[in-house]
XYZ file of C-alpha atoms in Angstrom:
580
model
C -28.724 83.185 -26.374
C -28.725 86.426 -27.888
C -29.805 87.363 -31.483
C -30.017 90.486 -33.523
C -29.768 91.283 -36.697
C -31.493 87.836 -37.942
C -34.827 87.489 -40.144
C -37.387 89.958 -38.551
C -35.664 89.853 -35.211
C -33.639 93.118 -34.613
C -32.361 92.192 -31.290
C -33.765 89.675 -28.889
C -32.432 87.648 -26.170
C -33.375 83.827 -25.162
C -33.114 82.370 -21.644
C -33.557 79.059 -21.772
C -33.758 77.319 -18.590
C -32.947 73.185 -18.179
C -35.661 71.007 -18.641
C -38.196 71.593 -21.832
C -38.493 75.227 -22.735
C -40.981 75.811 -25.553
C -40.977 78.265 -27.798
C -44.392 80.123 -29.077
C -45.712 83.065 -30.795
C -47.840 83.537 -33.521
C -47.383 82.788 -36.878
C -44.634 84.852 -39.024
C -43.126 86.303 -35.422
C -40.069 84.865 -36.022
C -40.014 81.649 -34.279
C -38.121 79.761 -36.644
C -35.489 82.052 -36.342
C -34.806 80.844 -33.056
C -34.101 77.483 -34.423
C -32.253 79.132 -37.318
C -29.727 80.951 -34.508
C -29.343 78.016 -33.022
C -28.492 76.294 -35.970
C -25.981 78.969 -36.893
C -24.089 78.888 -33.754
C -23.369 75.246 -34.046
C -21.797 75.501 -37.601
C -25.221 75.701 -39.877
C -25.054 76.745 -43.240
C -24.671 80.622 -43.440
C -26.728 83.036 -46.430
C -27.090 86.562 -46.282
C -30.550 86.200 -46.867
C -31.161 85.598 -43.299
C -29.575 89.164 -42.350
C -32.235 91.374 -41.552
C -32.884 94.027 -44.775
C -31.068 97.310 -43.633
C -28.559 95.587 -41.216
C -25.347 94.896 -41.845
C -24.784 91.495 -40.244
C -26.747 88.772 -38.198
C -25.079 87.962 -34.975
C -25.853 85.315 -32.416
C -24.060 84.267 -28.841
C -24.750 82.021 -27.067
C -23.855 80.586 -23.514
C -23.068 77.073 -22.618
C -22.554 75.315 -19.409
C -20.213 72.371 -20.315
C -17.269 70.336 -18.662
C -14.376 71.372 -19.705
C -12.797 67.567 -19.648
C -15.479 66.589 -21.892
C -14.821 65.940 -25.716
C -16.258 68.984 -26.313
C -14.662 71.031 -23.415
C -10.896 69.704 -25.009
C -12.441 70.091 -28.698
C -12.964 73.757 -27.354
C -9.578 74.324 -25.008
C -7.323 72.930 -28.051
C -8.719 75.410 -30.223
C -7.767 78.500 -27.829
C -11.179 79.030 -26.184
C -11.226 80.215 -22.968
C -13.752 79.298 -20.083
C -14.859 81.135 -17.116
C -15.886 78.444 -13.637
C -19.031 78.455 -12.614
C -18.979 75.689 -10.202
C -17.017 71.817 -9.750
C -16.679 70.513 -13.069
C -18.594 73.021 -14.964
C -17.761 76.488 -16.626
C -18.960 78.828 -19.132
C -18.024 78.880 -22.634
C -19.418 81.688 -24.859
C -19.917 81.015 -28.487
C -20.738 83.466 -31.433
C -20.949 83.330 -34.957
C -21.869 86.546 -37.553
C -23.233 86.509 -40.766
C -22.591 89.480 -43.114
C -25.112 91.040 -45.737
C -22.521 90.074 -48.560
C -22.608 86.615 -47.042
C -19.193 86.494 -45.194
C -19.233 84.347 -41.953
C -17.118 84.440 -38.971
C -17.234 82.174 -35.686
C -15.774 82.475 -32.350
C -15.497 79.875 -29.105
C -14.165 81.277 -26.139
C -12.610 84.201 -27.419
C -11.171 82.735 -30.075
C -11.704 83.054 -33.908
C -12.035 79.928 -35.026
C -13.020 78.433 -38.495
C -16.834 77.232 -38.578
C -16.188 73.694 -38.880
C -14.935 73.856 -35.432
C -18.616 74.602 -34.054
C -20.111 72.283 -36.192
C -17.966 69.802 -34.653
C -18.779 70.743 -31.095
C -22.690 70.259 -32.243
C -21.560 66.163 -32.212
C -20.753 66.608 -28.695
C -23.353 69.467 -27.187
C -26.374 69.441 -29.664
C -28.879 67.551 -31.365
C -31.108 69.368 -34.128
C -34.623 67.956 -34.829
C -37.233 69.288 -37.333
C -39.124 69.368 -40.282
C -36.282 68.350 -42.897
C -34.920 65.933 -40.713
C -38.704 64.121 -40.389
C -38.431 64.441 -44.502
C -34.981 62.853 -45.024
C -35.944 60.022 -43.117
C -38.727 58.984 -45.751
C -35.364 58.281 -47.874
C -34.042 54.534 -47.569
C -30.504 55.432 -47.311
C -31.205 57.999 -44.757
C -33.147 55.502 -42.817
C -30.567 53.408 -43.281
C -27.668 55.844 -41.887
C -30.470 56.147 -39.056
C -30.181 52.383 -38.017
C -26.499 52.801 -38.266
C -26.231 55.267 -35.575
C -28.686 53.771 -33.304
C -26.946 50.399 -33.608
C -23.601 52.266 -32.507
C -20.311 50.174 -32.481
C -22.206 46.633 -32.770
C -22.473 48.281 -36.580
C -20.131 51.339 -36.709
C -16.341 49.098 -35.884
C -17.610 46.402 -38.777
C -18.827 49.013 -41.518
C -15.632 50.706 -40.971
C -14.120 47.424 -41.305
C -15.742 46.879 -44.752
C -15.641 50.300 -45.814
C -11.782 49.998 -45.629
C -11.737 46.374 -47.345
C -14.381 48.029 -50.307
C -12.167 50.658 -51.001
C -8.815 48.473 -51.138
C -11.262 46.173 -53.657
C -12.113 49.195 -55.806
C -8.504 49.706 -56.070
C -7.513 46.246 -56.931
C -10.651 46.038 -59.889
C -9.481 49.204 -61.230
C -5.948 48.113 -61.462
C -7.382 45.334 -63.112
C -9.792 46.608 -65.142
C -6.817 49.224 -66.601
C -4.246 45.999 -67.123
C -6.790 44.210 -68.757
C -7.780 47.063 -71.391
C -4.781 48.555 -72.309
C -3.226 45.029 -72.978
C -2.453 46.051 -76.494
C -1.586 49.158 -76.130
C 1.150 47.612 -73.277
C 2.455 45.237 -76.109
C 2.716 47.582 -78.561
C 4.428 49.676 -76.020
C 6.900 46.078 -74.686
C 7.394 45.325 -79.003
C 8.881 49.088 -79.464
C 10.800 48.816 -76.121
C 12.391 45.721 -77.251
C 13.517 46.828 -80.597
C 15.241 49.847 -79.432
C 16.446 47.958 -76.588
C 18.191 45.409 -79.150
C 19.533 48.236 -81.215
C 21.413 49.541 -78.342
C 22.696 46.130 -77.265
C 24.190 45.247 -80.572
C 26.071 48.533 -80.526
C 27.142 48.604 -76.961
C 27.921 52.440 -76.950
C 30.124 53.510 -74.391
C 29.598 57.024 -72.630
C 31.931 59.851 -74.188
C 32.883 57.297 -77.175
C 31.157 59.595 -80.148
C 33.438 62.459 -79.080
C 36.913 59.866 -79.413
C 35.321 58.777 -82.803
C 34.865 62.088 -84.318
C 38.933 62.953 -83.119
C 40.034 59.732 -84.736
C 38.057 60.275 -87.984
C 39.746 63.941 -88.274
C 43.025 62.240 -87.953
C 42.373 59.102 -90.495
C 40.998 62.127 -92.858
C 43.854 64.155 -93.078
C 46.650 61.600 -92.638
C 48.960 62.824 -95.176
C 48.882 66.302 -94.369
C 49.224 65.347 -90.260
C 52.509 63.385 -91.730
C 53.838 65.985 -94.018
C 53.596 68.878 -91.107
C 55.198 66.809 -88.267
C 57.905 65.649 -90.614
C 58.888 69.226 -91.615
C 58.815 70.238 -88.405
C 61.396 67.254 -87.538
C 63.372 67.994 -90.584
C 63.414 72.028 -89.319
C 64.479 70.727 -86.037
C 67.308 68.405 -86.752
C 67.820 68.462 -89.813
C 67.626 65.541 -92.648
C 69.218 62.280 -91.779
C 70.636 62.136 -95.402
C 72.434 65.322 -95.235
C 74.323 65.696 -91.528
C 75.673 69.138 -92.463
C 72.134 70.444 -93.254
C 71.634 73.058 -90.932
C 68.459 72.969 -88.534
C 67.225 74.797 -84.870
C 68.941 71.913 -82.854
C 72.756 72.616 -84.078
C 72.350 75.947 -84.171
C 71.241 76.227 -80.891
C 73.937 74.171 -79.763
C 76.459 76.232 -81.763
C 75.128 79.254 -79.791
C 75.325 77.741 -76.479
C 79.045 76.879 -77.105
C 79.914 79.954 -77.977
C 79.050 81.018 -74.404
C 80.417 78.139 -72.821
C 84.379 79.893 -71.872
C 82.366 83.045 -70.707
C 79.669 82.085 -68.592
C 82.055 81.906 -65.661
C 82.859 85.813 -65.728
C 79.344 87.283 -65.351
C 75.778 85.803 -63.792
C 74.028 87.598 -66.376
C 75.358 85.971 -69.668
C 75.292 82.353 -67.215
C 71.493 82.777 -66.862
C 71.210 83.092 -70.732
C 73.138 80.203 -71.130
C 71.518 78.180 -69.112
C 68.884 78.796 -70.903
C 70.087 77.701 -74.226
C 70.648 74.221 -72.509
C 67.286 74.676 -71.734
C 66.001 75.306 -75.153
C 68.389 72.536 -76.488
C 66.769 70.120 -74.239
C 63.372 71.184 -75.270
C 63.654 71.239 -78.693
C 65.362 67.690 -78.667
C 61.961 66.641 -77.020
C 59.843 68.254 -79.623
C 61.668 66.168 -82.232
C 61.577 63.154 -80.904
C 58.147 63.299 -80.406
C 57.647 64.834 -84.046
C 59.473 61.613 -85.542
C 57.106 59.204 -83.703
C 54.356 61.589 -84.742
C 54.975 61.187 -87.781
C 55.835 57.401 -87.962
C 52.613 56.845 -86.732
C 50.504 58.483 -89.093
C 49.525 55.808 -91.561
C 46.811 56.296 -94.227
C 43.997 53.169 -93.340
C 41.027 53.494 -95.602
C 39.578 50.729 -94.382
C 39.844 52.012 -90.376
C 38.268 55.155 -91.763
C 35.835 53.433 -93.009
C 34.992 51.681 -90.104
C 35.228 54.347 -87.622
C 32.657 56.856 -90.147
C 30.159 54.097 -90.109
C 30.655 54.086 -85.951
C 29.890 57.230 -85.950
C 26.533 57.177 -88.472
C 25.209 53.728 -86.283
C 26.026 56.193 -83.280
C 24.022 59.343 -84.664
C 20.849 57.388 -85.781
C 20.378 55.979 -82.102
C 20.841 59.917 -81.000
C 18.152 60.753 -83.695
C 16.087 58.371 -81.802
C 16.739 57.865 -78.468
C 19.037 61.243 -77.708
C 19.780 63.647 -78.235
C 23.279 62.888 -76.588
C 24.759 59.951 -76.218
C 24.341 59.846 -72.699
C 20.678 60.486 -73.331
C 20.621 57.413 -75.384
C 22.317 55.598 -72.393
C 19.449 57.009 -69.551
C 17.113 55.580 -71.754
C 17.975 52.324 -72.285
C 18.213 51.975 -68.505
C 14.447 53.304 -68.106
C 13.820 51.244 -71.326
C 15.110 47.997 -69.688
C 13.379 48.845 -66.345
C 9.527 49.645 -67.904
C 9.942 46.722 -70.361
C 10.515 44.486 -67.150
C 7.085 45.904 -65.784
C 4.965 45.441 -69.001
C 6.200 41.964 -69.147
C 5.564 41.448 -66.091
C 1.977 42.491 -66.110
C 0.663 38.800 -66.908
C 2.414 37.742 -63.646
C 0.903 41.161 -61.965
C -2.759 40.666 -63.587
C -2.533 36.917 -61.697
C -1.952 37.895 -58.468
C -4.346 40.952 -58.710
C -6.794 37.780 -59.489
C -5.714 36.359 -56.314
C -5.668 39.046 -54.349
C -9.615 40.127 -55.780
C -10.576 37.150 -54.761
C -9.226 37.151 -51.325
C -10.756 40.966 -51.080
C -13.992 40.081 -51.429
C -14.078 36.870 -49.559
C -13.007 39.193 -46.819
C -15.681 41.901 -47.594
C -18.096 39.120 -47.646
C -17.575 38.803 -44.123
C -17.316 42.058 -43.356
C -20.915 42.638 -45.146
C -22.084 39.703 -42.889
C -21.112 41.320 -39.388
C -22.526 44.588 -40.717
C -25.760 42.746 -41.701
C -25.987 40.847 -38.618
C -25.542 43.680 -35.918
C -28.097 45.500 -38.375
C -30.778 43.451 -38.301
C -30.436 43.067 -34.614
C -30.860 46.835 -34.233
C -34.072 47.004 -36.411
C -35.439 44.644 -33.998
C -34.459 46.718 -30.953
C -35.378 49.965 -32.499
C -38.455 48.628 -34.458
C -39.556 47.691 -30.656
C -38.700 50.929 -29.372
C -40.676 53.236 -32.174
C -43.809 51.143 -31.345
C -43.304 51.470 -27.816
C -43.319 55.586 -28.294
C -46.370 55.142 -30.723
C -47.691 53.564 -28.149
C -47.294 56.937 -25.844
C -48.376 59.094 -28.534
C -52.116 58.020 -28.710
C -51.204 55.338 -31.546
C -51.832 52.511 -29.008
C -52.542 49.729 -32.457
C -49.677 50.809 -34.211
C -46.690 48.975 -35.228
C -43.469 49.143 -36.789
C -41.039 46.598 -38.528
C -37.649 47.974 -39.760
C -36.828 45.144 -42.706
C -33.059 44.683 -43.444
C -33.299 42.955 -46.676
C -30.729 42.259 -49.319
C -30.672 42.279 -53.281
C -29.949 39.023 -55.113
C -27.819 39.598 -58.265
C -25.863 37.549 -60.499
C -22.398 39.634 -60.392
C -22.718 40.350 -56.610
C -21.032 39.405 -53.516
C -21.159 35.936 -52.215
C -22.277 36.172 -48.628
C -23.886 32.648 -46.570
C -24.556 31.190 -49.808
C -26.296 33.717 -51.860
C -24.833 36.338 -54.762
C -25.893 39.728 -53.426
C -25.613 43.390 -54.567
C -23.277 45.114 -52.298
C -22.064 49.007 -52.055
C -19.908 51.244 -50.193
C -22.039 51.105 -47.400
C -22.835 46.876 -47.016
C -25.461 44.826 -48.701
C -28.507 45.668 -47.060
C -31.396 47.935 -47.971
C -33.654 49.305 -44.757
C -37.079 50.639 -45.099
C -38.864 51.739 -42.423
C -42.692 50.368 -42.217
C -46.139 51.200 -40.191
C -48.683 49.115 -39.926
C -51.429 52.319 -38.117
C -54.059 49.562 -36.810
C -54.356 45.902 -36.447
C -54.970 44.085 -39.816
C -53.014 46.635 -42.064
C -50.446 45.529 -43.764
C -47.033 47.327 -43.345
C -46.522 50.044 -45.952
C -43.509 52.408 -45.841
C -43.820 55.309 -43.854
C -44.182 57.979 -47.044
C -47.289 56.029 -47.947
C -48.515 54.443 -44.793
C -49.374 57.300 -42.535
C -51.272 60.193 -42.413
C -50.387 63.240 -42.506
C -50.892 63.684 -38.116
C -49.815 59.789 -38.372
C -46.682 60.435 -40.006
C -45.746 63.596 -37.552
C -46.290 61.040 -34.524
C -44.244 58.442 -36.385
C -41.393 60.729 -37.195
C -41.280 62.644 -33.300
C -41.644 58.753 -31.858
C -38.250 57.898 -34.465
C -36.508 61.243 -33.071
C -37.906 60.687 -29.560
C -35.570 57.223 -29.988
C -32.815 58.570 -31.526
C -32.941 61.055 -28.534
C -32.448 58.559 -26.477
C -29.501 56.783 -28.120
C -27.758 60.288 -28.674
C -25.438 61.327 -25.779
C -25.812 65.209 -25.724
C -27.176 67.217 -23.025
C -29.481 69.236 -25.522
C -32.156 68.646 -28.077
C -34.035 70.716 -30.205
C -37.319 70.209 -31.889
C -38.539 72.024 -34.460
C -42.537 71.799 -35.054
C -42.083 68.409 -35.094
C -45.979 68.045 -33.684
C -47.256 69.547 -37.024
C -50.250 67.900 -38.002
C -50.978 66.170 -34.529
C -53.568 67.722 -32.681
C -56.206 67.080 -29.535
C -55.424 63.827 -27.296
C -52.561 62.928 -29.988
C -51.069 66.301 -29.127
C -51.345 66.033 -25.236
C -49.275 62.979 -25.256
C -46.493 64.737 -27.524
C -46.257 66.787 -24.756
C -46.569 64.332 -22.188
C -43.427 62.499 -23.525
C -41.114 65.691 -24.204
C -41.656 66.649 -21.220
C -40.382 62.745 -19.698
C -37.638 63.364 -22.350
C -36.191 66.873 -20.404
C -36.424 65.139 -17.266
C -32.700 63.878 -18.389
C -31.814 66.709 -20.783
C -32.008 70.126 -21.871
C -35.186 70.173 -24.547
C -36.098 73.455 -26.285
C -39.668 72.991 -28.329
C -40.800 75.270 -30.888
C -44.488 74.842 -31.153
C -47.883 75.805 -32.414
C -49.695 73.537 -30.328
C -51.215 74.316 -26.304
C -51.301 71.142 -25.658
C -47.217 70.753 -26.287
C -46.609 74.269 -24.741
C -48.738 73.755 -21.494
C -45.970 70.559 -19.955
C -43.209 73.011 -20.606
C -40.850 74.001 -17.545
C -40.696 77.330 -19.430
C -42.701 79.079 -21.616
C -41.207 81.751 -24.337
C -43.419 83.956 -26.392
C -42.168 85.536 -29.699
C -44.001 88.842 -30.449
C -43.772 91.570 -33.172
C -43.467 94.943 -32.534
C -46.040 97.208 -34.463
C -42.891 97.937 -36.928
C -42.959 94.047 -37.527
C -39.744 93.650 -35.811
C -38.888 91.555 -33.105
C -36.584 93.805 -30.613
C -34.791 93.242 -27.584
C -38.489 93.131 -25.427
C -40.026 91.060 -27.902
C -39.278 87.709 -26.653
C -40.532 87.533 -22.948
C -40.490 84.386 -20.281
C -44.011 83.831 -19.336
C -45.265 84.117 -15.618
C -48.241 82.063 -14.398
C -50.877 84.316 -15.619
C -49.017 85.218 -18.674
C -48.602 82.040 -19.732
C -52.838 81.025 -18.880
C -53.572 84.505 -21.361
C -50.602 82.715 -24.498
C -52.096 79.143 -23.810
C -56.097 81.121 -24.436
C -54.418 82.622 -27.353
C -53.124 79.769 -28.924
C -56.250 77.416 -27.952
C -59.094 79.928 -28.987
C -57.090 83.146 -31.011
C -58.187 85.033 -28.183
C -56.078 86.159 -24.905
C -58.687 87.009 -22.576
C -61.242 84.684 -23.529
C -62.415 83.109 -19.815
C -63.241 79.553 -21.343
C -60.075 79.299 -23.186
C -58.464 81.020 -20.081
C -60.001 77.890 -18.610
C -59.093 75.131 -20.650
C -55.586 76.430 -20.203
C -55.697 75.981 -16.496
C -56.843 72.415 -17.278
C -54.052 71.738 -19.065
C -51.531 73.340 -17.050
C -52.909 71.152 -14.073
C -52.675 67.774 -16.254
C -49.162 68.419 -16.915
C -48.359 69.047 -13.656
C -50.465 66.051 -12.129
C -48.114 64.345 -15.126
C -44.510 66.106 -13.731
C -45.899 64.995 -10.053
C -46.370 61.370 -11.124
C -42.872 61.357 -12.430
């Protein structure tokens, strides 16, 4: 891994071998910064903060050996990385990830530029993170909790997902409720106005287009006598008054024209065509009369029909007033009336089977909560066991733990094998891890049963499990041994080391005793600018790694008896590696 530009390191690079590497240096020389790179190339939380004052970005790469048919391998192929063999079933995948000084982030797998989340999902698959803020959000009951969860695996994970699914289908149906329930009389004020309008429509039956016949017929009926004097004068001009035959009118003189032609139009086309054209007209104008006369015998003057047909028309505009503005508005909306009336009424019906179906919900969940509660409890037992069997290896031979998974009796709750019990989004159970340090004391939680080297154990023996439950090929601790120190210390060591025997463990440490069963030993140093650079962090050879060990037992590199006690350790832990 290669970083530069991060915290006080300017440009260093990290080989870290399989088996336990640890991590040392003194204190301030940038250490943590290793973690922090780490962290950053598997998706961590960016902040220009961590960009190195007068640099423009932090950068780090790494390189990974992975299969490229594992989940992570595919994770990485489907989005566009590119890997490079190194041998059957393996290849090389490089992975880098910057950090601007205005804070922008950008990531990369194989080439490719991919969105962070991407490496943070790879992290699932390649990576597990240990340290300081993990061992404090595990003093929190939900985070223990979450903890058992993930230990317990499916025999937990397929029935919470189960519930989770059934608690949010619940929370649907309650709130449905809960909303039919309250508004009820808003909804019948809401079904009383529906049905009013509703019935003023249905008494008046409109019919679309019927305003625009209405307001025709009322303009006739209005002007009757007038509509009756024109067309009968227009009659009377066309053929002339009944009374008087010889009156003279457009029809007979027409016809008196076309007569005149009638012993000519054989002689020349020209005066045929206009004579043919007087029939024509004849015929036309005989048309026009007829249709005058019935015109006109059809125009009565009916008050009453007036009447009727103006009060159509103001029952017509006062439901466009309300319900239009068209008629054809008034028309859409009874239709969506008729339709959201049906609902509201049938909310009573709805509010019923939403009863029904409650009920049936959490009958369900109840058994959900059960299977959940079940394959709980018999993790706690499991991993309970397994925590005091790692005490046990950490020089806390007397200790125990107990992982309680208890539930909360209320009256409102959820009825699960005969008891009312509170219940959430994630089950029914509460889980508190508990340490009894030494025979006769009574289990306390963890915040206030331990001391302060107690707790460190406690929380390392808890991560030292989940280790063992999580399949990645890496782990990394961060000071996780702080406040654990002589024999207590050794056997920290002692069991990270047994842990690398099946995967890749980096350790960044403070303590000889830790750093001494390490495969590989990495020093952090400071240059005299108080930068790391690209020398800065070195792999330790034998004697190198006696003069860090002095340094870190005694403060002093050359000292002969610390020089000394380092050899003694060096031999234990490799009398330990030789024992297997």
């Amino acid at each position: 891994m290669r970083i530069r530009g991060l915290g006080v390191i300017e440009d260093a690079v990290l080989e870290l071998s399989p088996g336990f590497t640890a991590v040392t240096g003194e204190t301030g020389a940038g250490k943590t910064m290793v973690v922090t790179g780490l962290g950053l190339l598997f998706g961590g939380r960016s902040d220009s903060a961590l960009v190195r004052p007068g640099a423009e970005r932090a950068s780090v790469e790494g390189r990974l050996v992975v299969d490229p048919k594992s989940a992570a391998g595919v994770a990485a192929a489907e989005a566009g990385a590119e890997f490079e063999p190194v041998g059957k079933d393996k290849a090389e995948l490089i992975i880098s990830r910057s950090v601007s000084s205005e804070g922008r982030s950008r990531a990369s797998l194989g080439g490719a530029a991919v969105p962070i989340g991407v490496l943070g999902g790879l992290a699932d698959d390649l990576v597990a993170m240990h340290g300081q803020s993990a061992q404090q959000s595990l003093l929190q009951p939900a985070r223990q909790r979450q903890a058992l969860d993930r230990y317990a695996g499916p025999a937990v994970a397929e029935p919470l997902a189960e519930y989770k699914a059934c608690f949010d289908r619940l929370k649907k149906i309650q709130a449905t409720l809960e909303e039919l329930t309250t508004r009820a009389r808003e909804r019948a004020q809401e079904a009383e106005l529906l049905r009013f309008g509703l019935a003023e429509v249905e008494r008046l039956e409109p019919v679309e287009g019927e305003d625009a016949e209405l307001g025709a017929e009322a303009e006739r009926l209005g002007h009757a006598d007038t509509l009756r004097t024109a067309s009968g004068g227009a009659h009377m001009a066309l053929a002339g008054s009944p009374d008087d035959p010889a009156s003279i009118n457009a029809l007979s003189l027409v016809s008196e024209a076309a007569r005149s032609l009638e012993g000519a139009r054989n002689h020349d086309p020209a005066l045929a065509e206009v004579a043919q054209r007087l029939d024509e007209a004849s015929f036309l104008l005989a048309d026009v009369s007829t249709e005058l006369a019935a015109y006109a015998d059809s125009i009565e003057a009916d008050p009453r029909r007036l009447a009727d047909v103006q009060q159509r028309i103001s029952d017509l505009n006062s439901l466009m007033r309300k319900y239009g503005p068209k008629l054809s508005d008034v028309l859409a909306w009874s239709s969506e009336g008729a339709l959201r009336l049906a609902e509201l009424e049938g909310d009573d019906d709805r509010i019923a089977a939403l009863t029904e179906e409650r009920t049936e919900a959490r009958a369900e969940l109840a058994g959900h909560a059960a299977r959940v509660s079940a394959g709980r409890a018999q993790a706690a037992d499991k991993f309970a066991a397994a925590v005091t069997t790692e005490l046990a290896e950490l020089a806390m031979p007397h200790a125990r733990i107990e992982v309680p998974v208890t539930q909360k009796e209320v009256a409102d709750g959820l009825d699960v094998d005969g008891r009312t019990v509170a219940f959430g989004p994630t089950g029914i159970d509460d889980v508190e891890l508990r340490l009894a340090p030494h025979p006769g004391a009574p289990f306390l939680p963890i915040a206030k049963g331990a001391s302060g080297g107690e707790l460190s154990r406690v929380m390392l023996a808890v991560e030292v499990v989940f280790a063992g439950s999580d399949p990645v090929p890496t782990f990394v601790f961060d000071e996780v041994d702080a406040g654990v120190g002589g024999k207590a210390a050794v056997e920290v060591g002692r069991r990270l080391a047994r842990l690398a025997r099946s995967a890749q463990v980096v350790v960044v440490t403070h303590l000889p005793q830790v750093a001494a069963f390490a495969d590989r030993q990495l020093v952090v140093r400071k240059a005299n600018d108080g930068l790391v650079t690209r020398s800065g962090v070195v792999v330790l050879d034998d004697a190198e790694r006696r003069r860090e060990l002095a340094r870190m037992l005694a403060g002093l590199e050359e000292s002969e008896l610390g020089q000394a006690h380092a050899d003694e350790l060096l031999q234990a832990a490799a009398a330990d590696r030789q024992r297997g």
